[in-house]
Amino acid sequence: MKILNVVGARPNFMKVAPLNRALQQHPHVQSRIVHTGQHYDEKMSDIFFRQLELPQPDYYLGIGGGTHTQQTARIMLAFEELLGEYKPGLIVVVGDVNSTLAASLVAKKEGILLAHVEAGLRSGDRGMPEELNRILTDSISDYLFVSEMAGMINLSREGVAEQKMFFVGNVMIDSLIFFRQKASQLKLEDLVKQRISSGTAPSTPTPSFRGRDYALMTMHRPSNVDDEQGLNNILQIIRDTVQRLPLIFAIHPRTYKHFEKFGLLPTLEAIPGLVLLPPQGYLQFLKLMDNAALIITDSGGIQEETTYLQIPCLTLRQSTERPSTVELGTNFLMHTLDPDAVRQKVDDILDGRTKKGVIPPFWDGMAAERIAEILARG
Ligand code: UD1
């Protein structure tokens, strides 16, 4: 039984790693990996293969950046060509990035069975590219593996047949559980040594950290970081937060480029108490999350990881496709990029007015095994 796993962008790697490992346990399954190259550099891709103990991809499409249409179209052409050479019986896609949708379309046009891991999530916001990727991928998948209860309800509502849906839990949490101990051995003081600076602002002292004494930030959604107003709001949020505690900002290349483009990098770098880091490896970021007092983000996956770790998380987005992180977990949906609301919430959390959260069902480290079992049964 030949299974081809598709990865493309940073949030895919930690989902495919446990899956590939679980598939290897089934002797009659041959599990291969194709990397589209949507994310391509050391910090956004290569380091994840090493740290997650993923074998080098069997196939690399090398499509690189570009507009969403360019990325999607280039992946489709290259993937079609690959399928001419290697004919799998089943293609597995994960998450909601452009690579997920592009590979899914080609799979079905070639008449190959398609499995979607992390199916059924819906933010209800069709302005998000990821939402379109999710809806379209789910609508043509043969196996839909769901990570939280809301996903099952969404798929039923969309008329997906019962026998195609499987509530299996969260493969990203599989990776977190698998690597948490290893990440814990890293030292915070070593991580902050990677601090970056463009040299355009006077350098501020680097605080020393012991754990639970800093806030951690990531921010990369086009709706937050592509225009000047959004960046100014982020600057204000950082200025307010460092009044209470130092903040570590692991900055995505897209966000960095926009701060540069609008001439705001010197303003950012001059904020005392801010530590600007480049994109982090998997283990480094896990260590940073596990020791933070709170996290401010617009990521999809970090909402889930902080829920598992029971660290308060402020999600600066209109909506979430992962409602269990708010209803059960430690996530607070902030709806807008409003510095006043964020300041208030940060105060609440640091002054003990927060929630403890529980871990959603099946986020237990075994999701990939459940999926592999179902796929191997055929
Ligand atoms: C993509 C996903 C998003 C995911 C995010 C995680 C889609 C629609 N979006 O968004 O869901 O949360 O990945 O990072 O698929 N770049 C580099 N090095 C790289 C890759 C990208 O510098 O290895 C730069 C690109 O040149 C580009 C920017 O980062 O300017 C954005 O990359 P892109 O793949 O277009 O989308 P993301 O914003 O990363």
Short mmCIF file of C-alpha atoms and ligand atoms in Angstrom, two decimals:
data_model
loop_
_atom_site.label_atom_id
_atom_site.label_comp_id
_atom_site.label_asym_id
_atom_site.label_seq_id
_atom_site.Cartn_x
_atom_site.Cartn_y
_atom_site.Cartn_z
CA MET A 1 0.00 0.00 0.00
CA LYS A 2 1.69 3.22 -1.18
CA ILE A 3 0.90 6.38 0.79
CA LEU A 4 2.24 9.80 -0.19
CA ASN A 5 2.27 12.48 2.56
CA VAL A 6 2.31 16.09 1.39
CA VAL A 7 4.08 18.87 3.31
CA GLY A 8 4.66 22.44 2.19
CA ALA A 9 4.70 25.05 4.91
CA ARG A 10 5.98 25.32 8.47
CA PRO A 11 2.80 24.24 10.27
CA ASN A 12 2.66 21.01 8.23
CA PHE A 13 5.91 19.46 9.42
CA MET A 14 4.89 18.78 13.04
CA LYS A 15 1.68 17.14 11.79
CA VAL A 16 3.27 14.78 9.29
CA ALA A 17 6.15 13.71 11.59
CA PRO A 18 4.03 11.57 13.96
CA LEU A 19 1.92 10.32 11.08
CA ASN A 20 4.89 9.13 9.06
CA ARG A 21 6.26 7.45 12.18
CA ALA A 22 2.95 5.69 12.85
CA LEU A 23 2.55 4.57 9.22
CA GLN A 24 6.04 2.99 9.33
CA GLN A 25 4.73 0.64 12.03
CA HIS A 26 2.48 -1.04 9.47
CA PRO A 27 4.71 -3.38 7.46
CA HIS A 28 2.52 -3.47 4.36
CA VAL A 29 2.44 0.35 4.12
CA GLN A 30 5.08 2.25 2.17
CA SER A 31 5.02 5.86 3.42
CA ARG A 32 6.70 8.55 1.29
CA ILE A 33 6.98 12.32 1.74
CA VAL A 34 6.74 15.06 -0.86
CA HIS A 35 7.72 18.63 0.08
CA THR A 36 6.24 21.28 -2.21
CA GLY A 37 8.80 23.91 -1.15
CA GLN A 38 6.15 26.54 -0.26
CA HIS A 39 8.40 27.26 2.72
CA TYR A 40 11.97 26.72 1.70
CA ASP A 41 14.63 28.24 3.92
CA GLU A 42 16.58 26.81 6.84
CA LYS A 43 14.52 28.55 9.52
CA MET A 44 11.08 27.91 7.98
CA SER A 45 11.69 24.37 6.78
CA ASP A 46 15.01 22.49 7.07
CA ILE A 47 15.42 22.80 10.84
CA PHE A 48 11.98 21.19 11.31
CA PHE A 49 12.98 18.06 9.39
CA ARG A 50 16.03 17.62 11.61
CA GLN A 51 14.34 18.39 14.91
CA LEU A 52 11.17 16.40 14.23
CA GLU A 53 13.31 13.46 13.07
CA LEU A 54 11.52 13.47 9.73
CA PRO A 55 13.36 11.66 6.94
CA GLN A 56 14.46 13.92 4.08
CA PRO A 57 11.56 14.28 1.64
CA ASP A 58 11.52 11.64 -1.09
CA TYR A 59 10.41 14.30 -3.55
CA TYR A 60 10.95 18.06 -3.51
CA LEU A 61 8.94 20.29 -5.85
CA GLY A 62 10.84 23.53 -5.05
CA ILE A 63 8.00 25.90 -5.92
CA GLY A 64 9.01 28.76 -3.54
CA GLY A 65 7.07 31.98 -2.87
CA GLY A 66 4.71 34.04 -4.98
CA THR A 67 1.07 35.07 -4.96
CA HIS A 68 -1.43 32.51 -3.69
CA THR A 69 -2.51 31.74 -7.24
CA GLN A 70 1.06 31.34 -8.44
CA GLN A 71 1.91 29.06 -5.51
CA THR A 72 -1.21 26.95 -5.97
CA ALA A 73 -0.82 26.67 -9.75
CA ARG A 74 2.90 25.83 -9.61
CA ILE A 75 2.33 23.14 -6.99
CA MET A 76 -0.47 21.63 -9.11
CA LEU A 77 1.69 21.41 -12.23
CA ALA A 78 4.70 19.96 -10.43
CA PHE A 79 2.59 17.55 -8.38
CA GLU A 80 0.78 16.25 -11.45
CA GLU A 81 4.12 15.51 -13.04
CA LEU A 82 5.30 13.68 -9.92
CA LEU A 83 2.17 11.52 -9.89
CA GLY A 84 3.00 10.49 -13.43
CA GLU A 85 6.21 9.02 -12.04
CA TYR A 86 5.12 7.74 -8.59
CA LYS A 87 1.57 6.42 -8.34
CA PRO A 88 0.44 6.23 -4.70
CA GLY A 89 -2.77 4.48 -3.68
CA LEU A 90 -3.54 7.28 -1.24
CA ILE A 91 -2.46 10.88 -0.71
CA VAL A 92 -2.46 12.44 2.76
CA VAL A 93 -2.68 16.22 3.16
CA VAL A 94 -2.64 18.11 6.47
CA GLY A 95 -3.86 21.50 7.66
CA ASP A 96 -4.99 24.39 5.53
CA VAL A 97 -2.09 25.92 3.61
CA ASN A 98 -1.94 26.45 -0.15
CA SER A 99 0.04 23.22 -0.58
CA THR A 100 -2.83 21.32 1.07
CA LEU A 101 -5.41 22.49 -1.45
CA ALA A 102 -3.16 22.30 -4.51
CA ALA A 103 -2.16 18.69 -3.82
CA SER A 104 -5.77 17.72 -3.03
CA LEU A 105 -7.08 19.00 -6.35
CA VAL A 106 -4.43 17.10 -8.30
CA ALA A 107 -5.01 13.92 -6.26
CA LYS A 108 -8.68 13.86 -7.14
CA LYS A 109 -8.13 14.82 -10.77
CA GLU A 110 -5.82 11.80 -10.97
CA GLY A 111 -8.48 9.63 -9.32
CA ILE A 112 -6.38 8.90 -6.22
CA LEU A 113 -7.86 8.45 -2.72
CA LEU A 114 -7.40 11.53 -0.54
CA ALA A 115 -7.14 11.81 3.25
CA HIS A 116 -7.31 15.18 5.02
CA VAL A 117 -5.85 15.43 8.50
CA GLU A 118 -7.30 18.33 10.55
CA ALA A 119 -10.57 18.26 8.59
CA GLY A 120 -13.75 20.10 9.53
CA LEU A 121 -12.25 23.22 11.14
CA ARG A 122 -14.15 26.37 10.11
CA SER A 123 -13.57 29.98 11.12
CA GLY A 124 -16.62 31.15 9.18
CA ASP A 125 -14.42 33.85 7.63
CA ARG A 126 -14.06 33.27 3.90
CA GLY A 127 -11.73 36.25 3.65
CA MET A 128 -9.01 33.99 5.09
CA PRO A 129 -7.15 32.00 2.43
CA GLU A 130 -6.92 29.10 4.88
CA GLU A 131 -10.72 28.91 5.19
CA LEU A 132 -11.11 28.41 1.44
CA ASN A 133 -8.34 25.82 1.50
CA ARG A 134 -10.16 23.93 4.28
CA ILE A 135 -13.61 23.99 2.71
CA LEU A 136 -12.41 22.97 -0.73
CA THR A 137 -10.08 20.23 0.53
CA ASP A 138 -12.76 18.72 2.78
CA SER A 139 -15.33 18.77 -0.02
CA ILE A 140 -13.25 16.34 -2.12
CA SER A 141 -11.59 14.20 0.58
CA ASP A 142 -12.35 10.51 1.01
CA TYR A 143 -11.09 10.27 4.62
CA LEU A 144 -11.65 13.24 6.94
CA PHE A 145 -9.67 13.04 10.18
CA VAL A 146 -11.01 15.48 12.75
CA SER A 147 -9.16 16.99 15.72
CA GLU A 148 -12.01 18.50 17.75
CA MET A 149 -15.76 18.01 18.16
CA ALA A 150 -16.74 21.19 16.30
CA GLY A 151 -15.14 19.70 13.18
CA MET A 152 -17.54 16.74 13.21
CA ILE A 153 -20.52 19.08 13.55
CA ASN A 154 -19.30 21.32 10.70
CA LEU A 155 -18.79 18.37 8.36
CA SER A 156 -22.21 16.88 9.15
CA ARG A 157 -23.77 20.26 8.45
CA GLU A 158 -22.01 20.34 5.09
CA GLY A 159 -23.44 16.95 4.23
CA VAL A 160 -20.29 14.83 4.49
CA ALA A 161 -21.17 11.12 4.79
CA GLU A 162 -20.78 9.71 8.33
CA GLN A 163 -18.50 6.87 7.21
CA LYS A 164 -15.90 9.30 5.84
CA MET A 165 -15.45 11.19 9.15
CA PHE A 166 -13.18 10.04 11.96
CA PHE A 167 -12.75 11.84 15.27
CA VAL A 168 -9.12 10.95 15.97
CA GLY A 169 -7.63 13.83 17.98
CA ASN A 170 -4.78 16.18 17.25
CA VAL A 171 -1.58 15.09 15.51
CA MET A 172 0.14 18.38 16.32
CA ILE A 173 -0.30 17.59 20.01
CA ASP A 174 1.26 14.16 19.29
CA SER A 175 4.45 15.99 18.31
CA LEU A 176 4.27 18.29 21.30
CA ILE A 177 3.96 15.38 23.72
CA PHE A 178 6.71 13.43 21.93
CA PHE A 179 9.23 16.30 22.01
CA ARG A 180 8.33 18.25 25.16
CA GLN A 181 10.92 16.60 27.35
CA LYS A 182 13.69 17.17 24.79
CA ALA A 183 12.69 20.84 24.40
CA SER A 184 12.69 21.32 28.17
CA GLN A 185 16.44 20.70 28.22
CA LEU A 186 17.16 23.85 26.21
CA LYS A 187 18.16 26.95 28.16
CA LEU A 188 16.22 30.20 27.88
CA GLU A 189 19.45 32.19 28.12
CA ASP A 190 20.77 30.42 25.00
CA LEU A 191 17.56 31.09 23.09
CA VAL A 192 17.59 34.84 23.71
CA LYS A 193 21.21 34.99 22.56
CA GLN A 194 19.88 34.62 19.00
CA ARG A 195 18.38 38.08 19.33
CA ILE A 196 18.38 39.94 16.00
CA SER A 197 18.93 43.60 15.29
CA SER A 198 19.08 45.55 12.07
CA GLY A 199 21.39 48.06 13.78
CA THR A 200 19.02 50.93 12.95
CA ALA A 201 18.11 51.62 16.59
CA PRO A 202 20.23 51.84 19.76
CA SER A 203 20.39 48.40 21.35
CA THR A 204 18.40 47.81 24.55
CA PRO A 205 19.64 45.45 27.30
CA THR A 206 18.57 41.78 27.00
CA PRO A 207 16.65 40.77 30.14
CA SER A 208 17.49 37.43 31.76
CA PHE A 209 14.68 34.94 32.11
CA ARG A 210 13.88 32.19 34.59
CA GLY A 211 10.48 31.10 33.23
CA ARG A 212 6.91 32.50 33.59
CA ASP A 213 8.46 35.97 33.54
CA TYR A 214 7.96 36.95 29.92
CA ALA A 215 5.26 37.22 27.29
CA LEU A 216 5.77 35.53 23.92
CA MET A 217 4.48 36.92 20.64
CA THR A 218 4.05 35.70 17.04
CA MET A 219 2.16 37.60 14.37
CA HIS A 220 1.97 36.84 10.67
CA ARG A 221 -1.61 36.97 9.28
CA PRO A 222 -1.86 39.22 6.23
CA SER A 223 -4.87 40.91 7.86
CA ASN A 224 -2.68 41.95 10.83
CA VAL A 225 0.73 42.63 9.34
CA ASP A 226 0.28 43.73 5.74
CA ASP A 227 -0.76 47.35 6.40
CA GLU A 228 0.67 50.19 8.43
CA GLN A 229 -2.31 50.51 10.78
CA GLY A 230 -1.98 46.87 11.81
CA LEU A 231 1.74 47.29 12.46
CA ASN A 232 1.12 50.41 14.55
CA ASN A 233 -1.40 48.51 16.64
CA ILE A 234 1.13 45.73 17.15
CA LEU A 235 3.72 48.33 18.24
CA GLN A 236 1.26 49.74 20.77
CA ILE A 237 0.44 46.28 22.11
CA ILE A 238 4.16 45.60 22.58
CA ARG A 239 4.74 48.97 24.31
CA ASP A 240 1.84 48.27 26.70
CA THR A 241 2.86 44.70 27.42
CA VAL A 242 6.48 45.53 28.28
CA GLN A 243 5.13 47.84 31.00
CA ARG A 244 4.16 44.63 32.80
CA LEU A 245 6.81 42.12 31.68
CA PRO A 246 9.45 41.62 28.95
CA LEU A 247 8.22 40.31 25.63
CA ILE A 248 9.91 37.87 23.24
CA PHE A 249 8.75 38.32 19.65
CA ALA A 250 9.67 35.48 17.25
CA ILE A 251 9.15 37.34 14.03
CA HIS A 252 7.88 35.69 10.83
CA PRO A 253 9.69 36.74 7.60
CA ARG A 254 6.49 38.24 6.22
CA THR A 255 6.08 40.46 9.29
CA TYR A 256 9.73 41.50 9.32
CA LYS A 257 9.51 42.52 5.66
CA HIS A 258 6.47 44.69 6.36
CA PHE A 259 8.04 46.44 9.36
CA GLU A 260 10.98 47.17 7.05
CA LYS A 261 8.78 48.32 4.17
CA PHE A 262 6.91 50.88 6.29
CA GLY A 263 10.11 52.13 7.96
CA LEU A 264 8.92 50.90 11.38
CA LEU A 265 11.78 48.54 12.20
CA PRO A 266 13.78 51.16 14.20
CA THR A 267 10.65 51.99 16.25
CA LEU A 268 10.10 48.31 16.98
CA GLU A 269 13.71 47.61 17.90
CA ALA A 270 13.97 50.62 20.23
CA ILE A 271 11.27 49.34 22.62
CA PRO A 272 12.96 48.49 25.94
CA GLY A 273 12.04 45.03 27.22
CA LEU A 274 11.42 43.65 23.73
CA VAL A 275 13.58 40.77 22.50
CA LEU A 276 13.29 40.23 18.77
CA LEU A 277 14.11 36.69 17.65
CA PRO A 278 14.21 35.15 14.16
CA PRO A 279 11.75 32.32 13.32
CA GLN A 280 12.41 29.58 15.86
CA GLY A 281 13.03 25.89 15.45
CA TYR A 282 10.36 23.49 16.72
CA LEU A 283 12.14 22.61 19.98
CA GLN A 284 13.17 26.21 20.68
CA PHE A 285 9.63 27.48 20.22
CA LEU A 286 8.18 24.69 22.34
CA LYS A 287 10.58 25.65 25.14
CA LEU A 288 9.60 29.33 24.78
CA MET A 289 5.87 28.48 24.93
CA ASP A 290 6.19 26.07 27.82
CA ASN A 291 7.90 28.73 29.97
CA ALA A 292 5.91 31.83 28.99
CA ALA A 293 3.57 33.68 31.34
CA LEU A 294 1.25 34.32 28.40
CA ILE A 295 1.26 34.27 24.61
CA ILE A 296 -0.04 36.82 22.11
CA THR A 297 -0.51 35.40 18.62
CA ASP A 298 -2.58 35.17 15.46
CA SER A 299 -1.48 31.61 14.69
CA GLY A 300 -3.84 28.68 14.28
CA GLY A 301 -1.68 25.99 15.82
CA ILE A 302 -0.40 27.98 18.79
CA GLN A 303 -3.97 28.25 20.09
CA GLU A 304 -3.97 24.46 20.37
CA GLU A 305 -0.46 24.10 21.76
CA THR A 306 -1.11 26.67 24.52
CA THR A 307 -4.38 24.93 25.37
CA TYR A 308 -2.48 21.68 25.85
CA LEU A 309 0.25 23.44 27.87
CA GLN A 310 -2.41 25.41 29.80
CA ILE A 311 -0.67 28.72 29.10
CA PRO A 312 -2.98 31.75 28.63
CA CYS A 313 -3.17 32.73 24.96
CA LEU A 314 -4.56 35.93 23.43
CA THR A 315 -5.53 35.35 19.80
CA LEU A 316 -5.67 38.56 17.81
CA ARG A 317 -8.15 37.47 15.17
CA GLN A 318 -11.82 38.00 14.33
CA SER A 319 -12.65 34.33 14.63
CA THR A 320 -11.17 30.97 15.39
CA GLU A 321 -11.59 27.68 13.55
CA ARG A 322 -10.55 25.97 16.77
CA PRO A 323 -13.37 26.82 19.22
CA SER A 324 -12.43 24.13 21.74
CA THR A 325 -9.34 26.19 22.60
CA VAL A 326 -11.66 28.97 23.80
CA GLU A 327 -14.49 26.85 25.19
CA LEU A 328 -12.31 24.27 26.95
CA GLY A 329 -8.78 25.64 26.79
CA THR A 330 -6.80 28.71 27.81
CA ASN A 331 -7.35 30.72 24.63
CA PHE A 332 -9.04 34.16 24.56
CA LEU A 333 -10.28 35.38 21.19
CA MET A 334 -9.63 39.13 21.07
CA HIS A 335 -11.60 39.75 17.84
CA THR A 336 -9.82 42.95 16.82
CA LEU A 337 -6.27 44.23 16.96
CA ASP A 338 -7.33 46.61 19.73
CA PRO A 339 -4.45 47.64 22.02
CA ASP A 340 -6.80 48.71 24.86
CA ALA A 341 -8.57 45.37 24.95
CA VAL A 342 -5.26 43.50 24.86
CA ARG A 343 -3.81 45.62 27.68
CA GLN A 344 -6.86 44.91 29.81
CA LYS A 345 -6.66 41.18 29.16
CA VAL A 346 -2.91 41.06 29.86
CA ASP A 347 -3.57 42.81 33.20
CA ASP A 348 -6.36 40.35 34.01
CA ILE A 349 -4.15 37.35 33.31
CA LEU A 350 -1.13 38.65 35.22
CA ASP A 351 -3.33 39.61 38.16
CA GLY A 352 -4.79 36.12 38.31
CA ARG A 353 -8.17 36.80 36.67
CA THR A 354 -7.90 34.03 34.09
CA LYS A 355 -9.08 30.48 33.42
CA LYS A 356 -7.27 27.20 33.92
CA GLY A 357 -8.64 25.27 30.96
CA VAL A 358 -8.96 21.55 30.27
CA ILE A 359 -7.36 19.50 27.51
CA PRO A 360 -9.83 18.58 24.74
CA PRO A 361 -10.70 14.90 24.20
CA PHE A 362 -8.19 12.75 22.29
CA TRP A 363 -5.39 15.30 22.50
CA ASP A 364 -3.39 12.50 24.05
CA GLY A 365 -0.40 11.81 21.80
CA MET A 366 -2.11 8.91 19.97
CA ALA A 367 -3.92 10.66 17.10
CA ALA A 368 -1.41 9.58 14.44
CA GLU A 369 -1.66 5.93 15.55
CA ARG A 370 -5.45 6.09 15.20
CA ILE A 371 -5.14 7.54 11.70
CA ALA A 372 -2.50 5.01 10.62
CA GLU A 373 -4.67 2.17 11.93
CA ILE A 374 -7.68 3.35 9.88
CA LEU A 375 -5.62 3.92 6.73
CA ALA A 376 -3.76 0.63 7.03
CA ARG A 377 -7.10 -1.22 7.32
CA GLY A 378 -7.85 0.34 3.92
C1 UD1 B 1 1.61 30.29 5.21
C2 UD1 B 1 0.18 29.75 5.29
C3 UD1 B 1 -0.40 30.06 6.67
C4 UD1 B 1 0.50 29.57 7.77
C5 UD1 B 1 1.88 30.17 7.58
C6 UD1 B 1 2.87 29.74 8.61
C7 UD1 B 1 -1.13 29.75 3.22
C8 UD1 B 1 -2.29 30.37 2.56
N1 UD1 B 1 -0.69 30.37 4.33
O1 UD1 B 1 1.55 31.71 5.29
O2 UD1 B 1 -1.64 29.41 6.78
O3 UD1 B 1 -0.03 29.96 9.03
O4 UD1 B 1 2.36 29.75 6.28
O5 UD1 B 1 4.10 30.36 8.38
O6 UD1 B 1 -0.63 28.74 2.77
N2 UD1 B 1 9.27 33.24 3.23
C9 UD1 B 1 10.60 33.17 3.59
N3 UD1 B 1 11.13 31.93 3.77
C10 UD1 B 1 10.40 30.79 3.61
C11 UD1 B 1 9.04 30.90 3.27
C12 UD1 B 1 8.50 32.13 3.10
O7 UD1 B 1 11.27 34.17 3.73
O8 UD1 B 1 10.94 29.69 3.76
C13 UD1 B 1 8.64 34.56 3.01
C14 UD1 B 1 8.07 34.63 1.59
O9 UD1 B 1 8.99 35.16 0.72
C15 UD1 B 1 6.85 35.50 1.77
C16 UD1 B 1 6.47 35.30 3.22
O10 UD1 B 1 7.53 34.67 3.87
O11 UD1 B 1 7.15 36.86 1.60
C17 UD1 B 1 5.19 34.53 3.35
O12 UD1 B 1 5.26 33.18 2.89
P1 UD1 B 1 3.95 32.45 2.29
O13 UD1 B 1 4.25 31.01 2.06
O14 UD1 B 1 3.45 33.23 1.15
O15 UD1 B 1 2.83 32.55 3.38
P2 UD1 B 1 2.81 32.62 4.97
O16 UD1 B 1 2.45 34.00 5.36
O17 UD1 B 1 4.05 32.03 5.56
#
